[in-house]
Coordinates of C-alpha atoms in Angstrom, one line a residue:
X1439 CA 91.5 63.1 81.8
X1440 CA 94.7 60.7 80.3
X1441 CA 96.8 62.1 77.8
X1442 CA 94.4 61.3 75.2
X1443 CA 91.6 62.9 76.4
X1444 CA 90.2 66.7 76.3
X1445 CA 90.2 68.8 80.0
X1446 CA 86.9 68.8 79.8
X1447 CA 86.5 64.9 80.3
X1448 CA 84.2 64.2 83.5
X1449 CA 87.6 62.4 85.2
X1450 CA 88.8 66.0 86.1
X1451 CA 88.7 66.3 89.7
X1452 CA 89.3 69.4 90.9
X1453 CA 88.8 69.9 95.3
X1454 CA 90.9 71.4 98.1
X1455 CA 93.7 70.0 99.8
X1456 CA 92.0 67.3 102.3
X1457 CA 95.1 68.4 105.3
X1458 CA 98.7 69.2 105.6
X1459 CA 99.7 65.9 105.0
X1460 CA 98.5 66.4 100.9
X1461 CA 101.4 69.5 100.7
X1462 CA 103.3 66.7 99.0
X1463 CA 100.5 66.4 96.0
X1464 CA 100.5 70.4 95.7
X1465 CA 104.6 70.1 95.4
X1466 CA 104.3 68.2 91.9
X1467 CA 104.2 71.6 90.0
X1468 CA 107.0 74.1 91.4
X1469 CA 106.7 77.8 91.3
X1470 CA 109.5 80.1 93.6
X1471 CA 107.9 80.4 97.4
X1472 CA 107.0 76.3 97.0
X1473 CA 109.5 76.6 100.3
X1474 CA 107.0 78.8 102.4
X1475 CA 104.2 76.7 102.2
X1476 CA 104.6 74.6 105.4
X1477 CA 105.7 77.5 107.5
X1478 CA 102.5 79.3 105.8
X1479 CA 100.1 76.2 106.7
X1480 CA 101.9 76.0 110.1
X1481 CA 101.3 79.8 110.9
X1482 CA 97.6 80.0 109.1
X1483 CA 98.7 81.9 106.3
X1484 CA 97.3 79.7 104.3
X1485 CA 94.6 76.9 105.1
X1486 CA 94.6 73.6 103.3
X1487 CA 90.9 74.8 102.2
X1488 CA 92.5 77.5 100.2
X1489 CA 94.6 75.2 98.2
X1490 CA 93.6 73.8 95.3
X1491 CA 94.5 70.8 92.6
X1492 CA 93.2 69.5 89.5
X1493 CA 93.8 65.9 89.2
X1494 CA 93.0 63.3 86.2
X1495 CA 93.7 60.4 88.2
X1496 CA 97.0 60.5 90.2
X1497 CA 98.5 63.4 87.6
X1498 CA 98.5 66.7 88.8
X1499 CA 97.3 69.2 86.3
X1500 CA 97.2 72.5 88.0
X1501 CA 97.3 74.1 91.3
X1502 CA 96.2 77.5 93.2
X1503 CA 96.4 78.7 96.5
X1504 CA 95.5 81.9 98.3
X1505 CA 98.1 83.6 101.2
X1506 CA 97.2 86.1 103.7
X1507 CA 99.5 88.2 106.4
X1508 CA 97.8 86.3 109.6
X1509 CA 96.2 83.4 111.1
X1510 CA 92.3 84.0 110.9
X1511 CA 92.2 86.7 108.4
X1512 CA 90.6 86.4 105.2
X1513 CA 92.2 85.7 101.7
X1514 CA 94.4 89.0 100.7
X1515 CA 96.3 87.2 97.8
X1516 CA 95.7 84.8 95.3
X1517 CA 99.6 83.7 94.8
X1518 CA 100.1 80.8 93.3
X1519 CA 98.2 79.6 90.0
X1520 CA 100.2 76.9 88.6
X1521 CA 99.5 74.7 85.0
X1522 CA 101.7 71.6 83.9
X1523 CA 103.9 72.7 81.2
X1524 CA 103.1 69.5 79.1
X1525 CA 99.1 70.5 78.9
X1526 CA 98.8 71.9 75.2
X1527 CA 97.6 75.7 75.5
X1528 CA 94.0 74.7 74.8
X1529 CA 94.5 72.3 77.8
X1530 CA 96.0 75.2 80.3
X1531 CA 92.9 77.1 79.1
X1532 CA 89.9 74.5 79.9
X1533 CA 91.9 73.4 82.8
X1534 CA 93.1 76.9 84.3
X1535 CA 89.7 78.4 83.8
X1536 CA 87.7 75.3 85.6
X1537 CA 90.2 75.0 88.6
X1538 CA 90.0 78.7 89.1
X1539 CA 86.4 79.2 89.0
X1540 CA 85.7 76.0 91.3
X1541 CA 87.9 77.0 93.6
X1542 CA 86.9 80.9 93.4
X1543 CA 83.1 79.8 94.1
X1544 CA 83.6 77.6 97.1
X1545 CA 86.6 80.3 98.6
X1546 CA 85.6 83.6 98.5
X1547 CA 82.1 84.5 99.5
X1548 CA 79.7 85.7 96.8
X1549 CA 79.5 89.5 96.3
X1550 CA 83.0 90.0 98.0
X1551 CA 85.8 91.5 95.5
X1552 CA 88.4 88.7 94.7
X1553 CA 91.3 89.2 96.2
X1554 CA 94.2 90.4 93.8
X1555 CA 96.5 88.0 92.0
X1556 CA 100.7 88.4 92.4
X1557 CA 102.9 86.2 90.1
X1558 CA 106.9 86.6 90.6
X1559 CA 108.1 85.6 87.3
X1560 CA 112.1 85.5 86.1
X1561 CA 113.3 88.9 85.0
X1562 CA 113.6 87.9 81.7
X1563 CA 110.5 86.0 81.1
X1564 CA 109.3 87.3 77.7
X1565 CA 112.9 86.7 75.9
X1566 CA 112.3 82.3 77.3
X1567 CA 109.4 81.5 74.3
X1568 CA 108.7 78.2 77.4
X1569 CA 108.2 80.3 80.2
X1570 CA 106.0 83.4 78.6
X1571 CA 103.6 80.6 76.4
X1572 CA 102.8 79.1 80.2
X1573 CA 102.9 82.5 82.0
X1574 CA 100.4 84.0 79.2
X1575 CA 98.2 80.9 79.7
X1576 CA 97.8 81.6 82.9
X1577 CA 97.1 85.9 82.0
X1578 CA 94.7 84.4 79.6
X1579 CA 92.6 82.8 82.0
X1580 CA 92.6 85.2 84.5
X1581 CA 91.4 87.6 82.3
X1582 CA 88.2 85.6 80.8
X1583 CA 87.3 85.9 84.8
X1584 CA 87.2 89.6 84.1
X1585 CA 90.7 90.1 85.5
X1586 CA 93.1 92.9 84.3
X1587 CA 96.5 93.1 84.7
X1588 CA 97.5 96.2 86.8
X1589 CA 101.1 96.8 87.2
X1590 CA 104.3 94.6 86.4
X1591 CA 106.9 95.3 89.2
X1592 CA 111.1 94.7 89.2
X1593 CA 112.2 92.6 92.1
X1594 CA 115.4 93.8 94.2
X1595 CA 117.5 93.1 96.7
X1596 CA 120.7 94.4 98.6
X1597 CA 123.5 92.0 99.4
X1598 CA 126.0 92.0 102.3
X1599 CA 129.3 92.9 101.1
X1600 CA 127.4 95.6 98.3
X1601 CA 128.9 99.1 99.7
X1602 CA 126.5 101.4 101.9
X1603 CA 126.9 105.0 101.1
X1604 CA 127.7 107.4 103.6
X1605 CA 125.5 109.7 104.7
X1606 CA 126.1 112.9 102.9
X1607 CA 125.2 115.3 105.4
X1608 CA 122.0 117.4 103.5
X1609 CA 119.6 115.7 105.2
X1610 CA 118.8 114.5 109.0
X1611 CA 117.2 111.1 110.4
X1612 CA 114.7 111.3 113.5
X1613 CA 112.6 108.1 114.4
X1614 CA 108.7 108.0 113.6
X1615 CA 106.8 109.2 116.7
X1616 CA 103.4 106.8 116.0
X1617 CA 101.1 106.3 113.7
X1618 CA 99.7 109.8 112.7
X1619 CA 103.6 111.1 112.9
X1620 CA 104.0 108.7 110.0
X1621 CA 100.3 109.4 108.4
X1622 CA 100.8 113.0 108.2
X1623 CA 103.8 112.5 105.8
X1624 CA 102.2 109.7 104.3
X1625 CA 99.1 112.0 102.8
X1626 CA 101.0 114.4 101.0
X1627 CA 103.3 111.7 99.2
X1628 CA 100.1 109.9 98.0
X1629 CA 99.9 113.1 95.6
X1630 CA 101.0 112.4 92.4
X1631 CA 102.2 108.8 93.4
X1632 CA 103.7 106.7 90.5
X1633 CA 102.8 104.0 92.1
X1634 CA 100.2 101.8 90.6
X1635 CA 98.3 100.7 93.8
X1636 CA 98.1 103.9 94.8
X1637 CA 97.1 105.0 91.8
X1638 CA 94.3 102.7 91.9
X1639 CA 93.0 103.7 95.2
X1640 CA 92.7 107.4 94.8
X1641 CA 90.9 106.3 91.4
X1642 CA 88.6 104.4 93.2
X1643 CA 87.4 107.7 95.1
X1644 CA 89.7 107.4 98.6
X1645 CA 91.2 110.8 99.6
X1646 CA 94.6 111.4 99.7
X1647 CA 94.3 110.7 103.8
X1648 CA 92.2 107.7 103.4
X1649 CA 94.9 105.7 100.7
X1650 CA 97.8 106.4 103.3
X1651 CA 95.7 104.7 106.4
X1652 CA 94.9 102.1 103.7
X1653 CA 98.4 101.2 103.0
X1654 CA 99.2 101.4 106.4
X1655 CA 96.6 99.4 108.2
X1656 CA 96.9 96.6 105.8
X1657 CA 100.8 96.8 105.4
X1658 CA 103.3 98.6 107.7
X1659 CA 101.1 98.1 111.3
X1660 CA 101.4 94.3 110.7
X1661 CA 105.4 94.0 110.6
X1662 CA 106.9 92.9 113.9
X1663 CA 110.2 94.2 113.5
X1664 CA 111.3 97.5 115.8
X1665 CA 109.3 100.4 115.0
X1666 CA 112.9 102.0 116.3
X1667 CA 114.0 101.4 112.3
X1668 CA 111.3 103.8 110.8
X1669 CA 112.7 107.1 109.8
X1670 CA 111.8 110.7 108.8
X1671 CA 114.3 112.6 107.0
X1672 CA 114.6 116.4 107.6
X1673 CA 116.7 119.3 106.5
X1674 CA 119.1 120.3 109.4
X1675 CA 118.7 124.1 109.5
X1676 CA 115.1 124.1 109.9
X1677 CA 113.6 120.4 110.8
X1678 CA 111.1 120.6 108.1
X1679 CA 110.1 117.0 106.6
X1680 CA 111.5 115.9 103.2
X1681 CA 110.2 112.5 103.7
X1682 CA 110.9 109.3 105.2
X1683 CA 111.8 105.7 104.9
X1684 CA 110.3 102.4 106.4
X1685 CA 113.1 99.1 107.1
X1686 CA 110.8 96.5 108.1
X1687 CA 111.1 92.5 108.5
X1688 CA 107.9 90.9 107.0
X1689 CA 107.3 87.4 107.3
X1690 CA 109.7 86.2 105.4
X1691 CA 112.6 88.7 104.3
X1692 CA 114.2 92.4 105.8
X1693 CA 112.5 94.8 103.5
X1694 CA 112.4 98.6 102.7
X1695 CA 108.6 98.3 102.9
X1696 CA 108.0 102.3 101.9
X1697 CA 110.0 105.3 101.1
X1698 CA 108.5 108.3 100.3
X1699 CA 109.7 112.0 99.6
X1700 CA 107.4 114.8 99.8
X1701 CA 106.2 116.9 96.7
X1702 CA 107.9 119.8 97.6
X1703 CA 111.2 118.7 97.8
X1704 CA 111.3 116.0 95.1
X1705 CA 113.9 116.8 92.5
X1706 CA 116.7 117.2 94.7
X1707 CA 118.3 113.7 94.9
X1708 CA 116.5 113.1 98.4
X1709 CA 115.5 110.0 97.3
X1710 CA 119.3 108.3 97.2
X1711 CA 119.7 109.9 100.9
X1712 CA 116.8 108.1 102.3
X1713 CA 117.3 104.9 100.5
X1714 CA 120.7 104.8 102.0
X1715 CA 119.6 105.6 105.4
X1716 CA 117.2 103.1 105.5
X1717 CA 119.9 100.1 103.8
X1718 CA 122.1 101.3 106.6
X1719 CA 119.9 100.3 109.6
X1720 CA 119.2 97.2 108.2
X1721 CA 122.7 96.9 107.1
X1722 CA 124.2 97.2 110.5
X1723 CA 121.4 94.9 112.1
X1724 CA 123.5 91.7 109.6
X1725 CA 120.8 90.7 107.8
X1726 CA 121.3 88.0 105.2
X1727 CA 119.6 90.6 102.2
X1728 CA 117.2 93.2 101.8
X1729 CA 114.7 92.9 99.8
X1730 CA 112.6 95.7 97.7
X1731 CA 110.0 95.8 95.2
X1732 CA 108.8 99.1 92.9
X1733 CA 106.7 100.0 89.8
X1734 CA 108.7 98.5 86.4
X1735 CA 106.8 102.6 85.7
X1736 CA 108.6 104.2 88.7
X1737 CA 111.7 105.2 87.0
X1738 CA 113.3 107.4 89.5
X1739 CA 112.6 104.7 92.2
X1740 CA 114.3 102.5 90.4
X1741 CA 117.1 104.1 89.2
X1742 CA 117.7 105.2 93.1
X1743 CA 117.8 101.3 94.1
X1744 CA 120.2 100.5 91.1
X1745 CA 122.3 103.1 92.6
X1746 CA 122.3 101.7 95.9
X1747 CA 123.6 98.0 95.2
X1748 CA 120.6 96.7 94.5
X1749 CA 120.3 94.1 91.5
X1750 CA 116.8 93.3 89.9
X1751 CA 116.8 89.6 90.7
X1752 CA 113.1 88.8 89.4
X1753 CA 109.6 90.6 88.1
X1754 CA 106.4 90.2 89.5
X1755 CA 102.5 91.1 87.7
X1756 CA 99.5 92.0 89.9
X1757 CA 96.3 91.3 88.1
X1758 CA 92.7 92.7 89.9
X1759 CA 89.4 91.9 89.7
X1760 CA 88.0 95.4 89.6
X1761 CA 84.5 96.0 91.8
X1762 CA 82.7 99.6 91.7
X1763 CA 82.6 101.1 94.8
X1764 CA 85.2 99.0 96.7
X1765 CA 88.8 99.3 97.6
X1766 CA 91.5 97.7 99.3
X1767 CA 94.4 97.5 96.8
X1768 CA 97.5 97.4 99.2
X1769 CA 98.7 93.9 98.8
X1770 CA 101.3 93.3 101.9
X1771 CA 104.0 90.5 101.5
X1772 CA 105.1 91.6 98.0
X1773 CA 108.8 92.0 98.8
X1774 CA 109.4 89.1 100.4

C-alpha cells in the first residue's frame, strides 16, 4: 500500500513480530504501556508471536498485541490495537479489520472464546474530535468481529504526600486467614455487584460461589506481594464481617485490587473505612502511587476513591467477544 493506494492493495503485509529484536518496528505507533513491552517479552507476558504489524513496505500501519499475567499461559488480554492516525477512516477500517482477523486466526485456537479487549484511553477522550475519530475506528472494527463494548472504567491513583485518613474507630482490621477465609466474604459481595465483570459472569449462569473463585483464581492468587496486606474489616463489639479490602502489587504498580462490603451492612459509610485501611498499608510500605480502577457505573465506589485522594488520571473500555456457555471474564492487570 503507498499513500496512493487503497488497504486493500495486495502490498499489505500483515505477520507477527519475527523476535525481540523487531520491538523497535512495533514502537513506530505509541499507545501508554509502549514502556512494558520489553519487560513483558523478557518475562513471557507477551511472545513476539502475539504481536502483530501491518506494513506497506517499510511504513507501519497498525499494530496488536495480546498480554497475559505469566510466562506459559495463554492469551488473557488483547491490549494493544493500534492504527496510524494519518490512514483516512475507511483506511483504519480495511486495515484494522484485516490485521485483526489475521492475527486472531493464526493466535487463538479455533472454537476458543477470544480473549477480551482493554484500551486505556485519556480521561477526556470524547471532548479531543483527534483522539475519539481514531479511538472509534478502532470500536468500529472490533465490533464488525462481533465484539461489544462492555464497561468503560475511570482510572485512579493515590499519591504520596495526598493525606491518609485516620482510622475512625467503627470498624476493626484482622488479616485474611487463606483462601476460603477470603472466599466466604467474597460470595455474598458478588450479590447485587455493580460491577460489570461480575455482572457478566453471574449472567453467564456461575453461582454466586463460582464468580468469587473466578475472580480469585485468575486475579488475586497471582499477586506476589505479602498476603500479610489483605484485610477483613469487622465491627468491634461483636467480630462480625462488614467486608474487606485487598492492597496488592501486580506486575507493574501497588494496587487496591478488590474492596468489598457486604450486603448487610452497605449504607453505612463502610466503604471510606476500608478504602482508607487498605491506602494506609500500602501508604506506610512508601510506595511511589497506588493505583485503582472501578466501574465509570459504580458511583459509590467512586465517589469513596475521590474522597480518599485519589484523582481519575485516565479511562479505560473493555470490549468482549461473547460465547454461550463459557465464562471467564476477570481480566487481571487492569490497574496497573
Amino acid at each position: 500500500m503507498t499513500t496512493s493506494s487503497s488497504p486493500s492493495a495486495t502490498d499489505l503485509v500483515i505477520r507477527p513480530l519475527a523476535g525481540p529484536e523487531e520491538l523497535d518496528l512495533f514502537l513506530r505507533l505509541t499507545y501508554s504501556l509502549d514502556h512494558e513491552l520489553a519487560d513483558d517479552l523478557a518475562t513471557g507476558r507477551r511472545l513476539p508471536a502475539w504481536m502483530w504489524v501491518a506494513l506497506d513496505g517499510d511504513r507501519l500501519l497498525g499494530r496488536l498485541a495480546w498480554w497475559t499475567h505469566a510466562a506459559g499461559a495463554a492469551p488473557q488480554a488483547l491490549d494493544f490495537f493500534d492504527l496510524d492516525p494519518a490512514l483516512s477512516a475507511d483506511e483504519r477500517a480495511e486495515v484494522g479489520l484485516r490485521l485483526l482477523e489475521t492475527a486472531t486466526a493464526a493466535v487463538i485456537p479455533a472454537g476458543v472464546r477470544r480473549p477480551e479487549f482493554g484500551r486505556f484511553m485519556p480521561a477526556d477522550w470524547r471532548e479531543v474530535p483527534e483522539t475519539r475519530s481514531l479511538l472509534e475506528s478502532l470500536f468500529s472494527v472490533l465490533e464488525r468481529t462481533g465484539a461489544r463494548p462492555l464497561v468503560e472504567r475511570l482510572r485512579l491513583e493515590w499519591r504520596p504526600g495526598t493525606p491518609v485518613p485516620e482510622p475512625k474507630g467503627r470498624l476493626e482490621f484482622r488479616p485474611v486467614r487463606d483462601r476460603e477465609d477470603l472466599l466466604a466474604l467474597m460470595t455474598p459481595v458478588m450479590e447485587g455487584t455493580l460491577d460489570a465483570h461480575g455482572r457478566a459472569d453471574l449472567a453467564s449462569g456461575l453461582s454466586l460461589r463460582e464468580a468469587a473463585e473466578l475472580h480469585y483464581d485468575e486475579e488475586l492468587a497471582h499477586f506476589s506481594s505479602p498476603r500479610e496486606w489483605w484485610r477483613v474489616a469487622q465491627l468491634p463489639e461483636s467480630g462480625e464481617p462488614v467486608g474487606f479490602v485487598v492492597p496488592a502489587r501486580n506486575n507493574y504498580h501497588h494496587i487496591i485490587a478488590y474492596l468489598g462490603v457486604l450486603p448487610a451492612h452497605r449504607g453505612h459509610g463502610y466503604i471510606d473505612d476500608i478504602l482508607a485501611e487498605g491506602t494506609r498499608i500500602l501508604a506506610a510500605a512508601d510506595v511511589p502511587r497506588i493505583r485503582a480502577a472501578t466501574d465509570l457505573g459504580n458511583v459509590p465506589m467512586a465517589a469513596s476513591f475521590a474522597r480518599a485522594g485519589y484523582v481519575t488520571f485516565e479511562r479505560a473500555i473493555n470490549h468482549v467477544w461473547d460465547a454461550p456457555g463459557e465464562s471467564g471474564s476477570w481480566l487481571p492487570g487492569w490497574s496497573r
